[in-house]
mmCIF file of C-alpha atoms in Angstrom:
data_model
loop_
_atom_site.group_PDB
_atom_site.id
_atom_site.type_symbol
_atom_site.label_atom_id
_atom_site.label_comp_id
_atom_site.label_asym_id
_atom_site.label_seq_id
_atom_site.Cartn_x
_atom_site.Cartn_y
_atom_site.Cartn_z
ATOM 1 C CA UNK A 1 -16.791 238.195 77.089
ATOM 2 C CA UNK A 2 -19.585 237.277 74.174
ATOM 3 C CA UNK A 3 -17.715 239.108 71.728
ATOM 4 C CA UNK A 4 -14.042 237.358 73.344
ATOM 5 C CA UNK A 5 -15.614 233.604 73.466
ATOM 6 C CA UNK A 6 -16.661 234.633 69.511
ATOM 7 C CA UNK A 7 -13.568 235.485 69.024
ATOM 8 C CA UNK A 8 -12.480 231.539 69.833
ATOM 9 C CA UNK A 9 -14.769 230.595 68.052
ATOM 10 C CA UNK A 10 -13.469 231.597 64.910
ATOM 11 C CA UNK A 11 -10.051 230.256 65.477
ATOM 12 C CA UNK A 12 -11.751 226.897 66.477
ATOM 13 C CA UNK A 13 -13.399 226.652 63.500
ATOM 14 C CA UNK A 14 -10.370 227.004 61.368
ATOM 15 C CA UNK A 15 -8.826 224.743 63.553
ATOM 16 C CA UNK A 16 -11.310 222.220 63.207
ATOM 17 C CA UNK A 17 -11.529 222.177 59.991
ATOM 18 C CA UNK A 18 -7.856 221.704 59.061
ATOM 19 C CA UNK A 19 -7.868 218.293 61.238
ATOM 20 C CA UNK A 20 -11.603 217.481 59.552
ATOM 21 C CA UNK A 21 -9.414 217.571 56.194
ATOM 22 C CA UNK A 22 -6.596 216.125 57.267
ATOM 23 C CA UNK A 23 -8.169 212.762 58.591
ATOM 24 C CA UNK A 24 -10.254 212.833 55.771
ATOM 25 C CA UNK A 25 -7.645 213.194 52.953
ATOM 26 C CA UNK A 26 -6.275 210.323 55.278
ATOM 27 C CA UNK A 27 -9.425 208.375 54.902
ATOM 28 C CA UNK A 28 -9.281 205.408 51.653
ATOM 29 C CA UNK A 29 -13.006 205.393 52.226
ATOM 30 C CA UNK A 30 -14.192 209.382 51.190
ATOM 31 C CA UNK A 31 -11.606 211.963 49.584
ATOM 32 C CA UNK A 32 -12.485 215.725 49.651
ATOM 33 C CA UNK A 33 -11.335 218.616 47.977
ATOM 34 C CA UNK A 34 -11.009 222.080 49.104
ATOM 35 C CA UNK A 35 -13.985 223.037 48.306
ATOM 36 C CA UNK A 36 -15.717 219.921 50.463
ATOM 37 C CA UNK A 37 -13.848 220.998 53.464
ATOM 38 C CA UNK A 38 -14.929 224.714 53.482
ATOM 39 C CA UNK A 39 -18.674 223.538 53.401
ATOM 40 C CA UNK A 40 -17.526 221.743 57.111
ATOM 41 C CA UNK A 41 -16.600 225.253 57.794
ATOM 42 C CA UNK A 42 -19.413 226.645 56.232
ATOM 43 C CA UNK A 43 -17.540 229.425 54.986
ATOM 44 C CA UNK A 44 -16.725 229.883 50.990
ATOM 45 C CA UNK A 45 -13.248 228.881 50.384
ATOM 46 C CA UNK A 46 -9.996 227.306 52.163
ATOM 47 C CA UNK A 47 -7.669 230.612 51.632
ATOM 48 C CA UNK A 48 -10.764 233.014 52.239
ATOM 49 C CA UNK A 49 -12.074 231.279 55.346
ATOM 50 C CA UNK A 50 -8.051 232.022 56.778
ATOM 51 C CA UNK A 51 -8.817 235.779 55.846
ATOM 52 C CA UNK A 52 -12.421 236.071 57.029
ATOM 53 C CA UNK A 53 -11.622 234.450 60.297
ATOM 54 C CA UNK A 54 -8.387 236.274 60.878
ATOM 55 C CA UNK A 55 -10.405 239.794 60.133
ATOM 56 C CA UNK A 56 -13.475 238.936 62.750
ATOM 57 C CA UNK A 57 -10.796 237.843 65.451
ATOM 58 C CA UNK A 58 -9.179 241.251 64.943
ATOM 59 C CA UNK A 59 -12.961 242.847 64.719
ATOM 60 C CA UNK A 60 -13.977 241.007 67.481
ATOM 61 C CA UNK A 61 -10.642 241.515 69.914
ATOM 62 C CA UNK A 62 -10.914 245.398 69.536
ATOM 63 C CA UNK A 63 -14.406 245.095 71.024
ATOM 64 C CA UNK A 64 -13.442 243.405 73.896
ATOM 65 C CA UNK A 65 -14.073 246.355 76.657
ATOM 66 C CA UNK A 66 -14.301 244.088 79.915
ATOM 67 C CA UNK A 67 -10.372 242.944 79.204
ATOM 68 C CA UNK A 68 -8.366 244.875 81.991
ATOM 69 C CA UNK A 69 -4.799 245.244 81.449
ATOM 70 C CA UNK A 70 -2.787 246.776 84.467
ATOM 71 C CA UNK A 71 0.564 248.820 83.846
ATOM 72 C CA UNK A 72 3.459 247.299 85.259
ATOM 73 C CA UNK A 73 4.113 250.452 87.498
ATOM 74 C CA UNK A 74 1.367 251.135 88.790
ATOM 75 C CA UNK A 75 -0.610 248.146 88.665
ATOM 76 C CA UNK A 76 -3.815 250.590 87.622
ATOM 77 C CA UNK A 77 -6.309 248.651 85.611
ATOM 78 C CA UNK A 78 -7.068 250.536 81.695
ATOM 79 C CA UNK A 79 -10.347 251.609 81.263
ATOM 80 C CA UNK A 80 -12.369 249.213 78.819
ATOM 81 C CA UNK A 81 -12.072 252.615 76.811
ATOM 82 C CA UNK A 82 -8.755 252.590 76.778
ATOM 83 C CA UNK A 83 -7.971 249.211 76.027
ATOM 84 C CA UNK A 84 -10.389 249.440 72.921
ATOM 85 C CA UNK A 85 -8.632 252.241 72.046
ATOM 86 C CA UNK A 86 -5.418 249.888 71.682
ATOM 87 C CA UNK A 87 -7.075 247.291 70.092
ATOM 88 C CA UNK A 88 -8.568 249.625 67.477
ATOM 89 C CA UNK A 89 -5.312 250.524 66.643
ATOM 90 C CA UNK A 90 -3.615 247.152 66.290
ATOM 91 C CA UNK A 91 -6.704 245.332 64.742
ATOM 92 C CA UNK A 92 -6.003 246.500 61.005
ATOM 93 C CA UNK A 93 -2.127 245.990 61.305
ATOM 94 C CA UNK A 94 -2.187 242.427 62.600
ATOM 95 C CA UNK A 95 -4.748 241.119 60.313
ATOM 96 C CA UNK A 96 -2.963 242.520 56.857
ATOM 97 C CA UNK A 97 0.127 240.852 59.054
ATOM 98 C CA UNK A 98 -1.848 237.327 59.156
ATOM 99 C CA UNK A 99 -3.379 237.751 55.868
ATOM 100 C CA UNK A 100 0.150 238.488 53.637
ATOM 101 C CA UNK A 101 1.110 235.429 56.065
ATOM 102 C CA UNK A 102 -1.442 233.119 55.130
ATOM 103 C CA UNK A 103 -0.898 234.057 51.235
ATOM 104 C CA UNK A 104 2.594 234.034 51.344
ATOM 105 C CA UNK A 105 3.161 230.545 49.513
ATOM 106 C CA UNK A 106 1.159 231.926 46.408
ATOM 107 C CA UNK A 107 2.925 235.142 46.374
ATOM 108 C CA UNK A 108 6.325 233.811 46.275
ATOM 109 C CA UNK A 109 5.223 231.258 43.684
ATOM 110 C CA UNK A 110 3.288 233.918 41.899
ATOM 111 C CA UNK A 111 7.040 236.009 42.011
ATOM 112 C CA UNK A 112 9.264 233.015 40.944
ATOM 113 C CA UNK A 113 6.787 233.037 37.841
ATOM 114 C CA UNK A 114 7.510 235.984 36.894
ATOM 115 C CA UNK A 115 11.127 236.393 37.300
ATOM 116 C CA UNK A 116 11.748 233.507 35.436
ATOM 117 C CA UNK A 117 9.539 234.637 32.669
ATOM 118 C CA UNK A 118 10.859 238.060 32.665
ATOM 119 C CA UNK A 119 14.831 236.829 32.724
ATOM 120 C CA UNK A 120 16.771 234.660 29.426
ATOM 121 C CA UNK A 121 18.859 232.021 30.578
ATOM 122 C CA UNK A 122 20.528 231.610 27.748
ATOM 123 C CA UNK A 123 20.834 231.877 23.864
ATOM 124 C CA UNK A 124 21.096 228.919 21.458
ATOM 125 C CA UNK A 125 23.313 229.144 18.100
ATOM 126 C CA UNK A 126 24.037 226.348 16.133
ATOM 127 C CA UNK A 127 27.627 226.152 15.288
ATOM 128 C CA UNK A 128 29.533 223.385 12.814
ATOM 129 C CA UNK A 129 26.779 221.527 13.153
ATOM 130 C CA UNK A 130 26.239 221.513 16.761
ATOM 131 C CA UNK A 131 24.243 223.444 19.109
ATOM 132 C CA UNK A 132 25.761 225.648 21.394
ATOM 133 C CA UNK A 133 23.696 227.487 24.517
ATOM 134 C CA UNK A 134 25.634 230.503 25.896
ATOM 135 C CA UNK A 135 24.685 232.339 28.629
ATOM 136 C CA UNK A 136 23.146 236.314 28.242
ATOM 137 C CA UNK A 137 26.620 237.241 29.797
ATOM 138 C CA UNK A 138 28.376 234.933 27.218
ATOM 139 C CA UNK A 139 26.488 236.176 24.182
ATOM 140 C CA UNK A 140 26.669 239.890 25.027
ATOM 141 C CA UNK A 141 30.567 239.658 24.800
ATOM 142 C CA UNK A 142 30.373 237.690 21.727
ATOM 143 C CA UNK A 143 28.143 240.205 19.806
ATOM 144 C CA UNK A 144 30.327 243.053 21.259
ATOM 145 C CA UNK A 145 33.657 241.479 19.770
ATOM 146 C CA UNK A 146 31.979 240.365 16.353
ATOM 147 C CA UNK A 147 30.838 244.450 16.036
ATOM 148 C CA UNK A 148 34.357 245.356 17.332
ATOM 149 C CA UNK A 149 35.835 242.977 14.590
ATOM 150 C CA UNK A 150 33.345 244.245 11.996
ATOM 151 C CA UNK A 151 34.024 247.592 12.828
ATOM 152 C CA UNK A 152 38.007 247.046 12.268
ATOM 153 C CA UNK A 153 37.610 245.598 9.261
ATOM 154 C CA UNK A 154 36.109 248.772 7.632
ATOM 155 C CA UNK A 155 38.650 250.961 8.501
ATOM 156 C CA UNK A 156 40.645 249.933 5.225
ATOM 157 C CA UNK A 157 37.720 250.773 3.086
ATOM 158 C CA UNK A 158 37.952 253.756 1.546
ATOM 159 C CA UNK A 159 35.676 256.831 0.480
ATOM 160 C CA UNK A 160 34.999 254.842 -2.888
ATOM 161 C CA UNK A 161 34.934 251.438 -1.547
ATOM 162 C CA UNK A 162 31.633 252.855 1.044
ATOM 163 C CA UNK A 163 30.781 254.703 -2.207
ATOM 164 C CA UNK A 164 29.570 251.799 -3.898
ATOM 165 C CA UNK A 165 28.231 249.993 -0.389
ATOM 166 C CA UNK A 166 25.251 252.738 -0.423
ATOM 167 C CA UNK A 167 24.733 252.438 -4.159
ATOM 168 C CA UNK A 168 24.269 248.551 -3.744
ATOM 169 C CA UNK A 169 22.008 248.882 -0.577
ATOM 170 C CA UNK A 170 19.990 251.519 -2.035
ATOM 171 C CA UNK A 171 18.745 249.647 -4.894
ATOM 172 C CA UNK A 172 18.246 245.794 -2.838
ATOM 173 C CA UNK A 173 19.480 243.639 -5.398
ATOM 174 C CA UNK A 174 17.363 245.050 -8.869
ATOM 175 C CA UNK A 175 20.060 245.930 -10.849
ATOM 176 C CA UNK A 176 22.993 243.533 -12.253
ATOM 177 C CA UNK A 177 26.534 244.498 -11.240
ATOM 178 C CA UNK A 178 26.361 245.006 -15.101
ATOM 179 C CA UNK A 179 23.698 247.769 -14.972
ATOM 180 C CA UNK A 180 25.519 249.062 -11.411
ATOM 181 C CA UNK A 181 28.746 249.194 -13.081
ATOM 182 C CA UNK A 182 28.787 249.863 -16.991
ATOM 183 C CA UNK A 183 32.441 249.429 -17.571
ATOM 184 C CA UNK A 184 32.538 246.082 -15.157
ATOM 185 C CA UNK A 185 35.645 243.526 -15.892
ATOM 186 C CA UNK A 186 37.545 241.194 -13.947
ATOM 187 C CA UNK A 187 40.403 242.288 -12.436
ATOM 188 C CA UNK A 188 39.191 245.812 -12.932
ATOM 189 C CA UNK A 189 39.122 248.185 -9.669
ATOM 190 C CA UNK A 190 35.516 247.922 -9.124
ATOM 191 C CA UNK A 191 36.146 244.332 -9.119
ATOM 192 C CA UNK A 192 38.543 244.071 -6.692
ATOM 193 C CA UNK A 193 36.151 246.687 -4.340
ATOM 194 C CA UNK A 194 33.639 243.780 -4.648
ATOM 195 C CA UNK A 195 35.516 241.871 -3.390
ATOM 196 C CA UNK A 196 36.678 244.135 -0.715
ATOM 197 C CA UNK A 197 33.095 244.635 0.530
ATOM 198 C CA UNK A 198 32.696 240.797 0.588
ATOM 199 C CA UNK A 199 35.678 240.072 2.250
ATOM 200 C CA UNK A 200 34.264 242.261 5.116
ATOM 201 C CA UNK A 201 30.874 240.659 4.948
ATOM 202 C CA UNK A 202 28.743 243.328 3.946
ATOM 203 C CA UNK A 203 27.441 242.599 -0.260
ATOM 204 C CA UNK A 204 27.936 239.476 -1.708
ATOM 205 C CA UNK A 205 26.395 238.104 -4.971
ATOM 206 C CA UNK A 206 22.601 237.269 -4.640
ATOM 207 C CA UNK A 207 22.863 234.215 -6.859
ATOM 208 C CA UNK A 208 26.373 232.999 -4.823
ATOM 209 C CA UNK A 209 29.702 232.231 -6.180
ATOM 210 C CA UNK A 210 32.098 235.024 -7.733
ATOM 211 C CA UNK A 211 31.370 238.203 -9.369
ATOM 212 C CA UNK A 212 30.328 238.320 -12.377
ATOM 213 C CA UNK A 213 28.285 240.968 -14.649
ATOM 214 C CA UNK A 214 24.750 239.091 -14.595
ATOM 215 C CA UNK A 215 24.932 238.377 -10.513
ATOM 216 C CA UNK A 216 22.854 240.643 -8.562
ATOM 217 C CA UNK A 217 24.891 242.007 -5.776
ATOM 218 C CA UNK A 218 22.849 242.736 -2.651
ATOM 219 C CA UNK A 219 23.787 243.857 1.264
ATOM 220 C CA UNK A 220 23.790 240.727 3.817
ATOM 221 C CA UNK A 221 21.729 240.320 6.347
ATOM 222 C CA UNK A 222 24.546 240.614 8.789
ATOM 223 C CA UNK A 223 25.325 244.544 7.256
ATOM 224 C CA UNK A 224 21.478 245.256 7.240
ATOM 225 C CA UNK A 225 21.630 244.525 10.935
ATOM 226 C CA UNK A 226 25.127 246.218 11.813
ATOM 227 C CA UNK A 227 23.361 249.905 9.749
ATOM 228 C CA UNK A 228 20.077 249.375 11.532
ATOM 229 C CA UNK A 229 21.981 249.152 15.171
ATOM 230 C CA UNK A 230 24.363 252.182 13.993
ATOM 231 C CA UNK A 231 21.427 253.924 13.227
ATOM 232 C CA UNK A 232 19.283 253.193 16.289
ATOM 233 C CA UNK A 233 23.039 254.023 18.104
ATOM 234 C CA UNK A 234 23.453 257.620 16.097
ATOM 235 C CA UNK A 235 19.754 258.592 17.427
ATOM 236 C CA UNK A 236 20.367 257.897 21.054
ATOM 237 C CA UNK A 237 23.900 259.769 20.887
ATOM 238 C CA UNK A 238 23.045 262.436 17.962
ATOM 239 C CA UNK A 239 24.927 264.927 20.363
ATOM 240 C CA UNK A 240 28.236 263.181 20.558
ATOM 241 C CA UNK A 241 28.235 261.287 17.112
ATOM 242 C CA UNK A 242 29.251 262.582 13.942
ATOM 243 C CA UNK A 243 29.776 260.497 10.443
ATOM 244 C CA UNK A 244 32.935 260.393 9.218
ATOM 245 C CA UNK A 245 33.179 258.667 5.346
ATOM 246 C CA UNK A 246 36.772 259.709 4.701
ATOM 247 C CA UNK A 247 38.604 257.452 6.779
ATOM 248 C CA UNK A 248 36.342 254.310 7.755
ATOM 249 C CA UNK A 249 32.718 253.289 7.877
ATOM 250 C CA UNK A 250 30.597 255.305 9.685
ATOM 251 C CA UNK A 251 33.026 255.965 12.627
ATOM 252 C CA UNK A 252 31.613 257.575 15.705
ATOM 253 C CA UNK A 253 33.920 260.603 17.461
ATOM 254 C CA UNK A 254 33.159 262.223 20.954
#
């Protein structure tokens, strides 16, 4: 019954101290903190003295040998041998129980944290001078269609046409289309594939407005970033890709 009345004890205390703070967060007069409360207690902290208490109640229960428990059959008190037996058993369990209990505010806080940190909600783009938020849903169809788009739009390039693409992103804007093209004119063909490439949004002239023999024509950023995800695409599916130049740019084929 020592180790039982201990037991109460420890609930008491916990008890007791929870109304101590209460009226004295109440109190205009004298405001404690957490920390003044537990020294009531006299145990180390607010969350802690929970666990500590709710561990030497379970210690302290599965001890208790002169509890008798009779069997609804045959009305035959357990042996305090027995019963400790039990108690043993169910000590461990119902203290993690009352311990994930008494932390469970921090955990699902500490959770919420994380999933929110871990998750977008959304992308902003600013758009004719406005800003737009879309959502990762939104976006992700957005980038799909703009590749699908791209992706069209080479088709009618041909073999020369992604000839001169490579030749222009292998040399990043050091030579002239002068020095890239000896015979260059207006109106010529390589003029009008210029043109071609820029309509589709992949060269255009480094020093802006239209072609001429002293502009430096480099890849955009937008074509630097449709190769790169190509690429990074090519690696992942090297077994069912191949490159086909001929007929558009790049094209992949199961």
């Amino acid at each position: 019954m020592a180790k039982l009345r201990l037991a109460f004890s420890c609930l008491t205390i916990i008890f007791c101290g929870r109304n101590n703070q209460k009226t004295r967060a109440d109190d205009n007069k004298t405001k404690f903190r957490a920390s003044d409360t537990t020294k009531y207690a006299g145990l180390p902290g607010t969350w802690p003295r929970y666990a500590i208490c709710f561990c030497a109640l379970a210690h302290y229960i599965s001890g208790c040998e002169t509890i008798a428990i009779q069997s609804v059959a045959s009305h035959t008190p357990m042996t305090p041998k027995e019963l400790a037996a039990i108690l043993t058993a169910l000590a461990w369990p119902v203290t993690s129980l009352a311990i994930l209990f008494a932390f469970r505010t921090r955990v699902v806080a500490l959770l919420k944290k994380l999933e929110e940190s871990l998750s977008i909600k959304g992308i902003k783009l600013k758009l004719f001078g406005a800003e737009i938020e879309l959502t990762p849903d939104q976006a992700d169809r957005a980038l799909n269609e703009l590749m699908q788009e791209v992706v069209e739009s080479t088709h009618h390039l041909s073999a020369a046409d992604i000839q001169l693409f490579e030749r222009i992103y292998e040399v990043r804007g050091s030579l002239t289309v002068q020095e890239l093209i000896s015979d260059f004119t207006r109106e010529s063909g390589e003029h009008k594939q210029l043109r071609k490439l820029r309509d589709v949004k992949l060269v255009r002239p480094s020093e802006g407005g239209k072609w001429e023999g002293i502009k430096h024509p480099v890849v955009t950023h937008f074509a630097e970033i449709f190769l790169k995800l190509k690429h990074e695409s090519r690696l992942c599916e090297k077994s069912q890709v191949s490159e086909d130049y001929s007929g558009g740019f790049i094209r992949g084929k199961n």
